[in-house]
Coordinates of N, CA and C in Angstrom, one line a residue:
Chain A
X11 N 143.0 110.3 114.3 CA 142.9 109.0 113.6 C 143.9 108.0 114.3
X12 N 143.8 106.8 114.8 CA 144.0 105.9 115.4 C 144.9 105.2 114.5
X13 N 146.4 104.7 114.8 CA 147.3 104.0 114.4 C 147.1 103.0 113.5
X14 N 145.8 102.0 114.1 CA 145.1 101.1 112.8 C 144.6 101.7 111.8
X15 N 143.7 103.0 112.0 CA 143.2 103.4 110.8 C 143.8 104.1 109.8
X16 N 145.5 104.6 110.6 CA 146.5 104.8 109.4 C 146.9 104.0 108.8
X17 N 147.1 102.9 109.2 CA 147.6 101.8 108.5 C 147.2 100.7 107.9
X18 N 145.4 101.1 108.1 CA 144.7 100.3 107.2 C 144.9 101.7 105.6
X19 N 144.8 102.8 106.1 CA 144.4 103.4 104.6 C 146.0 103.4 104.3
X20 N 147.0 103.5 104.6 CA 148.2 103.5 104.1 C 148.2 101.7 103.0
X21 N 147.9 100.9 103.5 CA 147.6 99.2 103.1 C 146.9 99.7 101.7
X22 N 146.1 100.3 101.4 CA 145.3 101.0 100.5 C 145.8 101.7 99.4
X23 N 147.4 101.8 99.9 CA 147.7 103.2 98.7 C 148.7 102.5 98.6
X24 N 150.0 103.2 97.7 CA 150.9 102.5 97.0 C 152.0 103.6 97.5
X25 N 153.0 102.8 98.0 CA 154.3 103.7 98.4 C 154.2 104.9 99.2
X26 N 152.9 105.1 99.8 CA 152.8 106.4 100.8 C 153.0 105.3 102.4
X27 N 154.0 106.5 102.9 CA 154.0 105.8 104.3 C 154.0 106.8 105.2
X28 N 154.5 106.5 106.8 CA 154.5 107.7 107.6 C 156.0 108.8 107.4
X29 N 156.1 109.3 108.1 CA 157.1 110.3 107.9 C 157.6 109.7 109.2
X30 N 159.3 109.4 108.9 CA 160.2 108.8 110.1 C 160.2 110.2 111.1
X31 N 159.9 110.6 110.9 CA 160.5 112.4 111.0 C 159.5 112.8 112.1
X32 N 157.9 112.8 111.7 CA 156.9 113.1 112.4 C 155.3 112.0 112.1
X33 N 155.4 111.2 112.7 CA 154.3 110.4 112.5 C 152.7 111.1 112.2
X34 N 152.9 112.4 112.1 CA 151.7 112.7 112.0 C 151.4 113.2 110.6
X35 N 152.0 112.9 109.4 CA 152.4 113.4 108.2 C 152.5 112.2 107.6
X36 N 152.3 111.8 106.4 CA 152.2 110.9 105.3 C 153.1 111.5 104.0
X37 N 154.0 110.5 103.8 CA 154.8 110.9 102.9 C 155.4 110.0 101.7
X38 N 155.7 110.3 100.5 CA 156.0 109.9 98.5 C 156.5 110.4 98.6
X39 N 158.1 109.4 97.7 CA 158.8 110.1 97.0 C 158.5 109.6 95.2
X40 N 158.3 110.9 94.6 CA 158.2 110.8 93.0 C 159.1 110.9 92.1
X41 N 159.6 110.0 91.3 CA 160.9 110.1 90.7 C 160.3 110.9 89.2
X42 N 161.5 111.5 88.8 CA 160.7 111.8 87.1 C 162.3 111.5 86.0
X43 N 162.2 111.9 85.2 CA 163.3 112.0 84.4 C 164.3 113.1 84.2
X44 N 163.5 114.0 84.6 CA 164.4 115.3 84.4 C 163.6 116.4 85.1
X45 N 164.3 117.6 85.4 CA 164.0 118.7 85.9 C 162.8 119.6 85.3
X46 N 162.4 119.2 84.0 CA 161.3 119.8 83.4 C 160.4 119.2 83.6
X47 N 159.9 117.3 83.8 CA 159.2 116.6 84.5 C 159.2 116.9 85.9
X48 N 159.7 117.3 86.5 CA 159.7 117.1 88.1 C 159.0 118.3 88.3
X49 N 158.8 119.6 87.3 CA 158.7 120.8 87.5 C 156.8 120.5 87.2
X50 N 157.1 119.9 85.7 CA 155.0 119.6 85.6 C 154.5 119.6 86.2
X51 N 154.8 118.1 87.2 CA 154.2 117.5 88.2 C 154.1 118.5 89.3
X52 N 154.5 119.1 90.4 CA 155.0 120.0 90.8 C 153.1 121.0 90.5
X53 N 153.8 121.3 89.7 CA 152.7 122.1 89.0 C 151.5 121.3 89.2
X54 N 151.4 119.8 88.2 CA 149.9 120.0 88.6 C 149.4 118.8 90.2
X55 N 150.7 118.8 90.8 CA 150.0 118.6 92.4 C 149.8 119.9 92.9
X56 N 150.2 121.4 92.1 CA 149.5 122.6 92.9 C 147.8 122.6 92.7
X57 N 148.1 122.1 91.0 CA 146.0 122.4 91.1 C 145.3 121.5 91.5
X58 N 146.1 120.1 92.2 CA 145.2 118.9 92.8 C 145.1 120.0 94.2
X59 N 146.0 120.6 94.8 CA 146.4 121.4 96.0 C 145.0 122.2 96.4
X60 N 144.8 123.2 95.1 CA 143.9 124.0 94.6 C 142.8 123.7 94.7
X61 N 142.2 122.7 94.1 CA 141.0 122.1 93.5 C 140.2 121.3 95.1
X62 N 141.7 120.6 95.5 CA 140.8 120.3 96.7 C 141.0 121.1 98.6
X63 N 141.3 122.5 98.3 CA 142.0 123.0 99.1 C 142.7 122.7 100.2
X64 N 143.7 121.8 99.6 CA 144.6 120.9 100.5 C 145.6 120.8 100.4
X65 N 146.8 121.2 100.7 CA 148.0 121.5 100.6 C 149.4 120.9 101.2
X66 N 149.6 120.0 100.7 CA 150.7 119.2 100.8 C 152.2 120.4 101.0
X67 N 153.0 120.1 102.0 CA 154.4 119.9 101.4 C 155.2 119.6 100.7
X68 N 155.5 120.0 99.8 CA 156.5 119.4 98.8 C 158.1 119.8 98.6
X69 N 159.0 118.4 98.4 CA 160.4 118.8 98.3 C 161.1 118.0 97.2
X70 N 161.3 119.8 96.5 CA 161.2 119.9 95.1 C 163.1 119.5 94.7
X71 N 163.5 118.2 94.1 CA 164.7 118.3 94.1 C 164.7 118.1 92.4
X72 N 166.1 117.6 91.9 CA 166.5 118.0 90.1 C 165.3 116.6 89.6
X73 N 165.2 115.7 90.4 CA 164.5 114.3 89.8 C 163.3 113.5 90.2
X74 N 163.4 114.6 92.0 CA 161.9 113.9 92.8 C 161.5 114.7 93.3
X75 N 160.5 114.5 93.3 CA 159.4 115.6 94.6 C 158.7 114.7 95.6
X76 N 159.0 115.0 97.0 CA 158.6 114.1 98.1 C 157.3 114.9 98.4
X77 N 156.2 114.1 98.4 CA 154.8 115.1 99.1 C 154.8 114.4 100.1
X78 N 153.9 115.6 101.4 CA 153.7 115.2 102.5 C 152.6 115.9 102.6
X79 N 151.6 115.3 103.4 CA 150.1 116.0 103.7 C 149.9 115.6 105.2
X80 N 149.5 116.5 105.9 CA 149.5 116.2 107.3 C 147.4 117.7 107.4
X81 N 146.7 117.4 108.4 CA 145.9 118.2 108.6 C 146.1 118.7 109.6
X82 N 146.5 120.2 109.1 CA 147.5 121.5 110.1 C 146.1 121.8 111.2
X83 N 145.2 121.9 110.8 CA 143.4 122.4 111.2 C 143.0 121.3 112.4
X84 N 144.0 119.9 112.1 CA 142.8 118.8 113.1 C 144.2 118.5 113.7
X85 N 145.6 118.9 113.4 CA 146.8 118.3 114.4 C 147.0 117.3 113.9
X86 N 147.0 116.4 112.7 CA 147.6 115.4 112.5 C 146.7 114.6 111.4
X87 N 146.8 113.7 110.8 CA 146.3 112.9 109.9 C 144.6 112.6 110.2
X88 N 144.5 113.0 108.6 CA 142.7 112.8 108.3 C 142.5 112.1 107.5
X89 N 141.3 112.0 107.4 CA 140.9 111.0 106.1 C 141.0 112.0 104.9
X90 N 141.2 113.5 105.0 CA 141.4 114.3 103.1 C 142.9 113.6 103.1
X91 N 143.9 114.0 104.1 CA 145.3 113.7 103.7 C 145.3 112.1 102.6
X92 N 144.9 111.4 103.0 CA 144.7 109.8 102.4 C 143.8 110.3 100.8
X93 N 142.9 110.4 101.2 CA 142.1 110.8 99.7 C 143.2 111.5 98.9
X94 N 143.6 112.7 99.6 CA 144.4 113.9 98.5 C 145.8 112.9 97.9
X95 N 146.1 111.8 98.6 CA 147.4 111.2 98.5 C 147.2 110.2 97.0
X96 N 145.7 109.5 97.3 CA 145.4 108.6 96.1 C 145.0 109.4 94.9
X97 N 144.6 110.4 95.1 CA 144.7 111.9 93.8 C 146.3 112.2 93.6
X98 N 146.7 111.9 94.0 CA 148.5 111.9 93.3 C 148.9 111.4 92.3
X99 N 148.9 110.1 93.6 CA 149.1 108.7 92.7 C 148.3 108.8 91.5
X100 N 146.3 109.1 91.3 CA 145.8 108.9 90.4 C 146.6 110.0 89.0
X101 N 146.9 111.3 89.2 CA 147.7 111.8 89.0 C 149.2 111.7 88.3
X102 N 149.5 110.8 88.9 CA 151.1 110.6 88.2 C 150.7 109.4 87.3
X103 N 149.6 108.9 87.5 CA 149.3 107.2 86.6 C 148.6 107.9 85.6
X104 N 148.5 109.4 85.2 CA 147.2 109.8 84.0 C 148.1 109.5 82.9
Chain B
X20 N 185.3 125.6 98.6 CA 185.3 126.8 99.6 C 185.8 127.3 101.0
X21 N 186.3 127.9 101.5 CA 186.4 127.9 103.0 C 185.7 128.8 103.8
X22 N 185.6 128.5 105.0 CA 184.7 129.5 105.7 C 184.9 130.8 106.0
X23 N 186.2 131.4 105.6 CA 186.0 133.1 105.4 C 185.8 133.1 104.1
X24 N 186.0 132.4 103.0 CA 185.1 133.0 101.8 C 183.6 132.3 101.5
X25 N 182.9 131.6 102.3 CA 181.8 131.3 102.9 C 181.3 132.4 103.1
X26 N 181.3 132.8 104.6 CA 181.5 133.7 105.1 C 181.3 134.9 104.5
X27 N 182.1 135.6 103.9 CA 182.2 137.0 103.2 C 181.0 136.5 102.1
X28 N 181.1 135.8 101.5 CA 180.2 135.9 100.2 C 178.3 135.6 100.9
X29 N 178.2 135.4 101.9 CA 176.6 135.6 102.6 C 176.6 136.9 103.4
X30 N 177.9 137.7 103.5 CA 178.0 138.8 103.8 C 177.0 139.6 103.1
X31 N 177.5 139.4 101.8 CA 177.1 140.2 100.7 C 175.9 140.3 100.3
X32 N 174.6 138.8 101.0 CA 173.5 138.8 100.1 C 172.5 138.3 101.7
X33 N 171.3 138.8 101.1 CA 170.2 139.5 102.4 C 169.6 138.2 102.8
X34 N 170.2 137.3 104.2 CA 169.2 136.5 104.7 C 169.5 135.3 104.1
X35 N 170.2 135.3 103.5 CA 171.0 133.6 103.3 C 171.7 133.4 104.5
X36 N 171.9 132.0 105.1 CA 172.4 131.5 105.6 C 173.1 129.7 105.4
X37 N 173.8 129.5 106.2 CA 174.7 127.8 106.1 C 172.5 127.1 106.7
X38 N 172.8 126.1 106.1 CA 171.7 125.0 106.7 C 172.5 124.2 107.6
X39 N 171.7 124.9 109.4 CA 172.2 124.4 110.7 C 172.4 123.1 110.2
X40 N 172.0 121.9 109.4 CA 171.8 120.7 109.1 C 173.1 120.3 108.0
X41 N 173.6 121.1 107.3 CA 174.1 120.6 106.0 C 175.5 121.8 105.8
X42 N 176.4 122.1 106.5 CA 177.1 123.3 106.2 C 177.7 123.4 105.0
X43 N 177.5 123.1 104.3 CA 177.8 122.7 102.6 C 177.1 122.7 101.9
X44 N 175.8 123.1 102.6 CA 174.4 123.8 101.7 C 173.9 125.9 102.1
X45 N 173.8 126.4 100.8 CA 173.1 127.8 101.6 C 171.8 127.6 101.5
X46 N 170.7 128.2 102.7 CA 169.6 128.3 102.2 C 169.1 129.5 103.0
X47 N 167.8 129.9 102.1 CA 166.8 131.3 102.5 C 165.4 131.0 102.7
X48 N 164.6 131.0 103.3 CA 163.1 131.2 103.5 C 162.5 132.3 102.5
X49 N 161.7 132.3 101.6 CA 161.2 133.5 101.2 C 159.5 133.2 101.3
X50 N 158.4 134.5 101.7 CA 157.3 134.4 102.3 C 156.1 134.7 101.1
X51 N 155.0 134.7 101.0 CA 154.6 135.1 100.7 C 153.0 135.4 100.5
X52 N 152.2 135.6 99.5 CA 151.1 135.6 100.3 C 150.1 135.0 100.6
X53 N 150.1 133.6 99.6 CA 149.2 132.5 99.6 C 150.1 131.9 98.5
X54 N 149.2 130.7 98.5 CA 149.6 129.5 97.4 C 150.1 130.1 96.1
X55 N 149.2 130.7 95.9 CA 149.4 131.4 94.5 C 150.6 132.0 94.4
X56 N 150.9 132.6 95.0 CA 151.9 133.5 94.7 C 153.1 132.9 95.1
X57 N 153.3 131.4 95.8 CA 154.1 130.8 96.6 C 154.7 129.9 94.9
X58 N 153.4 129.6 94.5 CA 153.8 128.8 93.4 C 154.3 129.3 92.1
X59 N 153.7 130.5 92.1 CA 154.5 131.6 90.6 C 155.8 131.6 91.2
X60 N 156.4 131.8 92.5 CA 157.8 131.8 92.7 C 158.3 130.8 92.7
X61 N 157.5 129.2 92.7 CA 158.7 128.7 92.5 C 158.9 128.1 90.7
X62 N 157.7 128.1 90.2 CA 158.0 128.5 88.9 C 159.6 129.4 88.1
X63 N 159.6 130.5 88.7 CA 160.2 131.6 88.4 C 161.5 131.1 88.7
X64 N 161.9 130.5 90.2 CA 162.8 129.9 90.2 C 163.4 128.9 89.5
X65 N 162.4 128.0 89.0 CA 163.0 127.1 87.8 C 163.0 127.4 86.6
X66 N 162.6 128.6 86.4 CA 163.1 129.5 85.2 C 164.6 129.6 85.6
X67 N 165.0 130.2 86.5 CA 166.3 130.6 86.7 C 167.1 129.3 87.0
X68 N 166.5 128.5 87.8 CA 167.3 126.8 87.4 C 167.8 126.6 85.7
X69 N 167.0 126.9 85.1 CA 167.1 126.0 83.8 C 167.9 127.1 83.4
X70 N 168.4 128.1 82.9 CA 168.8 129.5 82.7 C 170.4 129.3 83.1
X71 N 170.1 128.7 84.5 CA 171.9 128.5 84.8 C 172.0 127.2 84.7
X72 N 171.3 126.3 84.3 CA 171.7 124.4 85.0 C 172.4 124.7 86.2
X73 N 171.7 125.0 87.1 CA 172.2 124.8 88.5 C 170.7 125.0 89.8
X74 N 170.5 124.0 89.8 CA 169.2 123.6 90.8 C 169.2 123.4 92.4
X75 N 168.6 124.3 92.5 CA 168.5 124.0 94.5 C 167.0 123.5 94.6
X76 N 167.6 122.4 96.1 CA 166.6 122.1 96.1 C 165.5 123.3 96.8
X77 N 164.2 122.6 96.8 CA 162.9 123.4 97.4 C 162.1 122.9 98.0
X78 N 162.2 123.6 99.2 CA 160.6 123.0 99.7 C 159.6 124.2 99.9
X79 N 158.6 123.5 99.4 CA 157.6 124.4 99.0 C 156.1 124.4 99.9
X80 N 155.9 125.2 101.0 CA 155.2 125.0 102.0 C 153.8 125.9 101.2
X81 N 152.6 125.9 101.9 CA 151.6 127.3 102.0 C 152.0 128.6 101.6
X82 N 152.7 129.3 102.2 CA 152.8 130.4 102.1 C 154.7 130.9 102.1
X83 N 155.0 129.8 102.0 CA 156.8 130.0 102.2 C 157.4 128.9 101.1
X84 N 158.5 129.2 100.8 CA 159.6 128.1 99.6 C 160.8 128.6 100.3
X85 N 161.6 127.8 100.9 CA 162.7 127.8 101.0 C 163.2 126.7 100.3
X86 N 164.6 127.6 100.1 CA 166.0 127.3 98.8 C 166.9 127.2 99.3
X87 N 167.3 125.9 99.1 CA 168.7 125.5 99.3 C 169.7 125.1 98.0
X88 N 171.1 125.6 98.3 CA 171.6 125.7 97.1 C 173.3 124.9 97.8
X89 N 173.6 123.9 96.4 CA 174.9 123.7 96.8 C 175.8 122.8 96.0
X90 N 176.6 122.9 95.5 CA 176.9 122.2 93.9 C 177.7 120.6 94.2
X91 N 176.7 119.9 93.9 CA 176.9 118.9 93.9 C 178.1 117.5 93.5
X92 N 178.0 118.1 92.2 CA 179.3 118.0 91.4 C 180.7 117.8 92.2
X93 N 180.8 119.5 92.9 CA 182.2 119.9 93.8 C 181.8 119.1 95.1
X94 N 181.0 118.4 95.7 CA 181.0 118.4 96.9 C 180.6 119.4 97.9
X95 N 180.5 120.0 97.9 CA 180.2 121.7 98.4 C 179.9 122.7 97.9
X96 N 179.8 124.1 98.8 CA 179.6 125.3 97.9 C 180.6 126.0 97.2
X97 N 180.1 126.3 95.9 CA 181.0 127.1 94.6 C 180.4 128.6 95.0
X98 N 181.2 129.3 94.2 CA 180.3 130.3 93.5 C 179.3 130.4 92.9
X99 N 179.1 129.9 92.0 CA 177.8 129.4 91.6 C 176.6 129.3 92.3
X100 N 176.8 128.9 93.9 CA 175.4 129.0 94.4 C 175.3 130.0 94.6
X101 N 176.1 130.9 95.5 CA 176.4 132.3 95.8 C 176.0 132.9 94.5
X102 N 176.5 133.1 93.8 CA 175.7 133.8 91.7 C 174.4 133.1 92.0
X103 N 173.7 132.3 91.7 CA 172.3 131.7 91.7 C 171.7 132.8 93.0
X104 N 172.0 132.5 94.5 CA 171.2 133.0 95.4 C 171.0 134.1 94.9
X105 N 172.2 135.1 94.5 CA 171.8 136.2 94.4 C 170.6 136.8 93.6
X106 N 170.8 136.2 92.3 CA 169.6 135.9 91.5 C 168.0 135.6 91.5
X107 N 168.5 134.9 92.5 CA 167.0 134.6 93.4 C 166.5 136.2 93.8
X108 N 167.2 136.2 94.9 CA 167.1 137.8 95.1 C 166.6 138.8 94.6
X109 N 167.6 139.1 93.4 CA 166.5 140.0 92.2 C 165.2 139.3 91.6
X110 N 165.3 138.0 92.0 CA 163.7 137.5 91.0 C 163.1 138.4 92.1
X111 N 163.4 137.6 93.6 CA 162.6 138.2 94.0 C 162.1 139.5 94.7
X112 N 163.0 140.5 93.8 CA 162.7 141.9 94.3 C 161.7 142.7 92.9
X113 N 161.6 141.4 91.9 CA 161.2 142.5 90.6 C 160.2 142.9 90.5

Protein backbone atom coordinates (compact mmCIF):
# COMPACT_ATOMS: atom_id res chain seq x y z
CA UNK A 1 0.00 0.00 0.00
CA UNK A 2 1.25 3.30 -1.21
CA UNK A 3 2.02 6.27 1.25
CA UNK A 4 -1.14 8.14 -0.12
CA UNK A 5 -3.30 5.28 0.45
CA UNK A 6 -2.14 5.22 4.04
CA UNK A 7 -2.88 8.41 4.57
CA UNK A 8 -5.94 8.67 2.95
CA UNK A 9 -7.38 5.68 5.24
CA UNK A 10 -5.59 7.03 8.29
CA UNK A 11 -7.65 10.84 7.32
CA UNK A 12 -10.63 8.23 7.78
CA UNK A 13 -10.09 7.04 11.31
CA UNK A 14 -9.71 8.86 14.45
CA UNK A 15 -6.32 9.04 16.36
CA UNK A 16 -4.70 5.92 14.55
CA UNK A 17 -1.48 6.98 13.05
CA UNK A 18 1.87 5.40 11.84
CA UNK A 19 4.24 3.86 14.26
CA UNK A 20 7.41 6.43 14.62
CA UNK A 21 9.05 3.19 15.30
CA UNK A 22 8.26 1.20 12.07
CA UNK A 23 6.18 2.77 9.33
CA UNK A 24 4.73 -0.33 8.42
CA UNK A 25 2.44 -0.69 11.51
CA UNK A 26 -0.52 1.50 12.49
CA UNK A 27 -0.87 2.47 15.96
CA UNK A 28 -3.86 3.83 19.30
CA UNK A 29 -3.32 4.65 22.35
CA UNK A 30 -6.59 3.76 24.53
CA UNK A 31 -6.99 5.32 27.80
CA UNK A 32 -9.50 3.65 30.42
CA UNK A 33 -10.01 4.44 34.05
CA UNK A 34 -8.57 1.79 35.77
CA UNK A 35 -6.86 -1.52 35.44
CA UNK A 36 -10.19 -3.57 35.39
CA UNK A 37 -11.27 -1.37 32.31
CA UNK A 38 -8.09 -1.58 30.49
CA UNK A 39 -8.24 -5.40 31.16
CA UNK A 40 -12.13 -5.67 29.38
CA UNK A 41 -11.16 -4.01 26.58
CA UNK A 42 -8.01 -6.00 26.18
CA UNK A 43 -10.32 -8.75 26.23
CA UNK A 44 -12.72 -7.84 23.86
CA UNK A 45 -10.05 -6.46 21.21
CA UNK A 46 -9.05 -10.34 21.63
CA UNK A 47 -12.51 -11.47 20.20
CA UNK A 48 -12.57 -8.50 17.54
CA UNK A 49 -8.73 -10.37 17.03
CA UNK A 50 -10.70 -13.73 16.93
CA UNK A 51 -13.71 -12.99 14.96
CA UNK A 52 -11.74 -11.36 12.28
CA UNK A 53 -8.56 -13.45 12.36
CA UNK A 54 -6.39 -10.57 12.81
CA UNK A 55 -4.19 -9.84 15.36
CA UNK A 56 -3.00 -6.77 16.60
CA UNK A 57 -0.17 -6.06 19.02
CA UNK A 58 -1.07 -4.83 22.10
CA UNK A 59 0.71 -2.87 25.05
CA UNK A 60 -1.07 -3.64 28.00
CA UNK A 61 -0.23 -0.85 30.69
CA UNK A 62 -2.27 0.03 34.41
CA UNK A 63 -4.62 2.78 32.13
CA UNK A 64 -3.83 2.18 28.30
CA UNK A 65 -3.49 -0.29 25.78
CA UNK A 66 -1.56 0.83 22.58
CA UNK A 67 -2.87 -1.43 19.46
CA UNK A 68 -0.82 -1.95 16.58
CA UNK A 69 -1.83 -3.92 13.43
CA UNK A 70 0.58 -4.35 10.73
CA UNK A 71 -0.05 -7.58 7.89
CA UNK A 72 2.90 -9.99 9.01
CA UNK A 73 1.48 -12.38 5.62
CA UNK A 74 1.84 -9.17 2.94
CA UNK A 75 5.05 -7.29 4.91
CA UNK A 76 3.40 -4.30 5.83
CA UNK A 77 0.02 -2.48 5.86
CA UNK A 78 -3.33 -3.68 4.23
CA UNK A 79 -6.57 -2.61 3.85
CA UNK A 80 -7.86 -5.56 7.00
CA UNK A 81 -5.19 -3.57 9.33
CA UNK A 82 -7.47 -0.20 8.63
CA UNK A 83 -10.83 -2.04 8.71
CA UNK A 84 -9.69 -4.06 11.95
CA UNK A 85 -8.57 -0.55 13.39
CA UNK A 86 -12.23 1.23 12.76
CA UNK A 87 -13.67 -2.10 14.63
CA UNK A 88 -11.77 -0.76 17.64
CA UNK A 89 -12.66 2.45 17.56
CA UNK A 90 -16.27 1.05 16.73
CA UNK A 91 -15.67 -0.99 19.79
CA UNK A 92 -14.50 1.32 22.37
CA UNK A 93 -17.61 3.84 21.15
CA UNK A 94 -20.21 0.71 22.03
CA UNK B 1 18.10 -1.36 44.47
CA UNK B 2 21.73 -1.94 43.44
CA UNK B 3 23.18 -4.08 40.97
CA UNK B 4 24.53 -6.89 43.09
CA UNK B 5 21.21 -7.13 44.65
CA UNK B 6 19.66 -6.76 41.15
CA UNK B 7 21.75 -9.14 40.16
CA UNK B 8 21.46 -11.91 42.84
CA UNK B 9 17.70 -11.66 42.98
CA UNK B 10 17.43 -12.63 38.70
CA UNK B 11 19.91 -15.21 39.85
CA UNK B 12 17.28 -16.74 41.58
CA UNK B 13 14.37 -16.76 38.96
CA UNK B 14 14.37 -18.63 35.35
CA UNK B 15 14.88 -16.18 32.35
CA UNK B 16 14.19 -12.85 33.68
CA UNK B 17 16.30 -10.35 32.72
CA UNK B 18 17.15 -6.11 33.01
CA UNK B 19 15.22 -4.57 29.67
CA UNK B 20 18.57 -3.75 27.32
CA UNK B 21 16.16 -0.45 27.04
CA UNK B 22 15.09 0.38 30.65
CA UNK B 23 17.62 -1.07 33.41
CA UNK B 24 15.09 -0.23 36.03
CA UNK B 25 12.72 -2.50 34.46
CA UNK B 26 12.74 -6.67 34.62
CA UNK B 27 11.32 -8.41 31.91
CA UNK B 28 10.57 -12.19 30.56
CA UNK B 29 9.13 -13.46 27.18
CA UNK B 30 6.78 -16.33 27.85
CA UNK B 31 5.56 -18.56 24.63
CA UNK B 32 2.83 -20.14 23.86
CA UNK B 33 0.63 -21.88 21.67
CA UNK B 34 -1.78 -19.75 19.93
CA UNK B 35 -3.93 -16.78 20.76
CA UNK B 36 -5.84 -18.59 22.94
CA UNK B 37 -3.71 -19.70 25.30
CA UNK B 38 -1.53 -16.32 24.88
CA UNK B 39 -4.72 -14.61 26.15
CA UNK B 40 -5.82 -16.98 29.20
CA UNK B 41 -2.26 -15.94 30.29
CA UNK B 42 -2.58 -12.78 30.21
CA UNK B 43 -5.84 -12.88 31.93
CA UNK B 44 -4.16 -14.94 34.69
CA UNK B 45 -1.63 -12.35 34.97
CA UNK B 46 -3.98 -9.73 35.86
CA UNK B 47 -5.42 -11.91 38.25
CA UNK B 48 -2.18 -11.83 39.95
CA UNK B 49 -1.86 -7.91 39.19
CA UNK B 50 -5.04 -7.22 41.04
CA UNK B 51 -4.07 -9.91 43.93
CA UNK B 52 -0.79 -7.85 44.55
CA UNK B 53 -1.70 -4.11 43.20
CA UNK B 54 1.32 -4.24 41.44
CA UNK B 55 1.14 -4.23 37.45
CA UNK B 56 3.70 -4.83 34.80
CA UNK B 57 3.38 -3.74 31.81
CA UNK B 58 2.45 -6.29 28.73
CA UNK B 59 2.82 -6.76 25.46
CA UNK B 60 0.86 -9.10 24.16
CA UNK B 61 1.95 -10.57 20.69
CA UNK B 62 0.36 -13.99 18.67
CA UNK B 63 1.86 -16.46 20.37
CA UNK B 64 4.17 -14.63 23.09
CA UNK B 65 3.37 -11.88 26.27
CA UNK B 66 6.14 -10.42 27.50
CA UNK B 67 6.29 -8.82 31.19
CA UNK B 68 7.89 -6.16 32.31
CA UNK B 69 7.92 -5.29 35.82
CA UNK B 70 9.17 -2.23 37.91
CA UNK B 71 7.78 -0.07 40.72
CA UNK B 72 6.99 2.99 39.81
CA UNK B 73 6.20 4.64 42.86
CA UNK B 74 10.20 3.97 44.01
CA UNK B 75 11.56 4.94 40.74
CA UNK B 76 13.03 1.59 40.16
CA UNK B 77 13.16 -1.98 41.03
CA UNK B 78 11.81 -3.22 44.62
CA UNK B 79 11.26 -6.47 45.73
CA UNK B 80 8.17 -6.45 44.81
CA UNK B 81 8.84 -6.93 41.20
CA UNK B 82 11.21 -9.67 41.96
CA UNK B 83 7.96 -11.35 44.46
CA UNK B 84 5.52 -10.61 41.42
CA UNK B 85 8.05 -12.26 38.65
CA UNK B 86 8.36 -15.01 40.65
CA UNK B 87 4.78 -15.55 40.80
CA UNK B 88 4.39 -15.23 37.26
CA UNK B 89 6.52 -18.24 37.16
CA UNK B 90 4.43 -20.44 39.24
CA UNK B 91 1.25 -19.11 37.27
CA UNK B 92 3.11 -20.20 34.72
CA UNK B 93 4.28 -23.65 35.66
CA UNK B 94 0.66 -24.71 37.02
Amino acid sequence: MDNTAVEQRLSALDGWQRDAHDSQCIIKTYRFKNYYETMAFVNAAAWIAHRQDHHPDLVVGYRECTVSYTTHSAGGLTEKDFACAAKLDALFAL
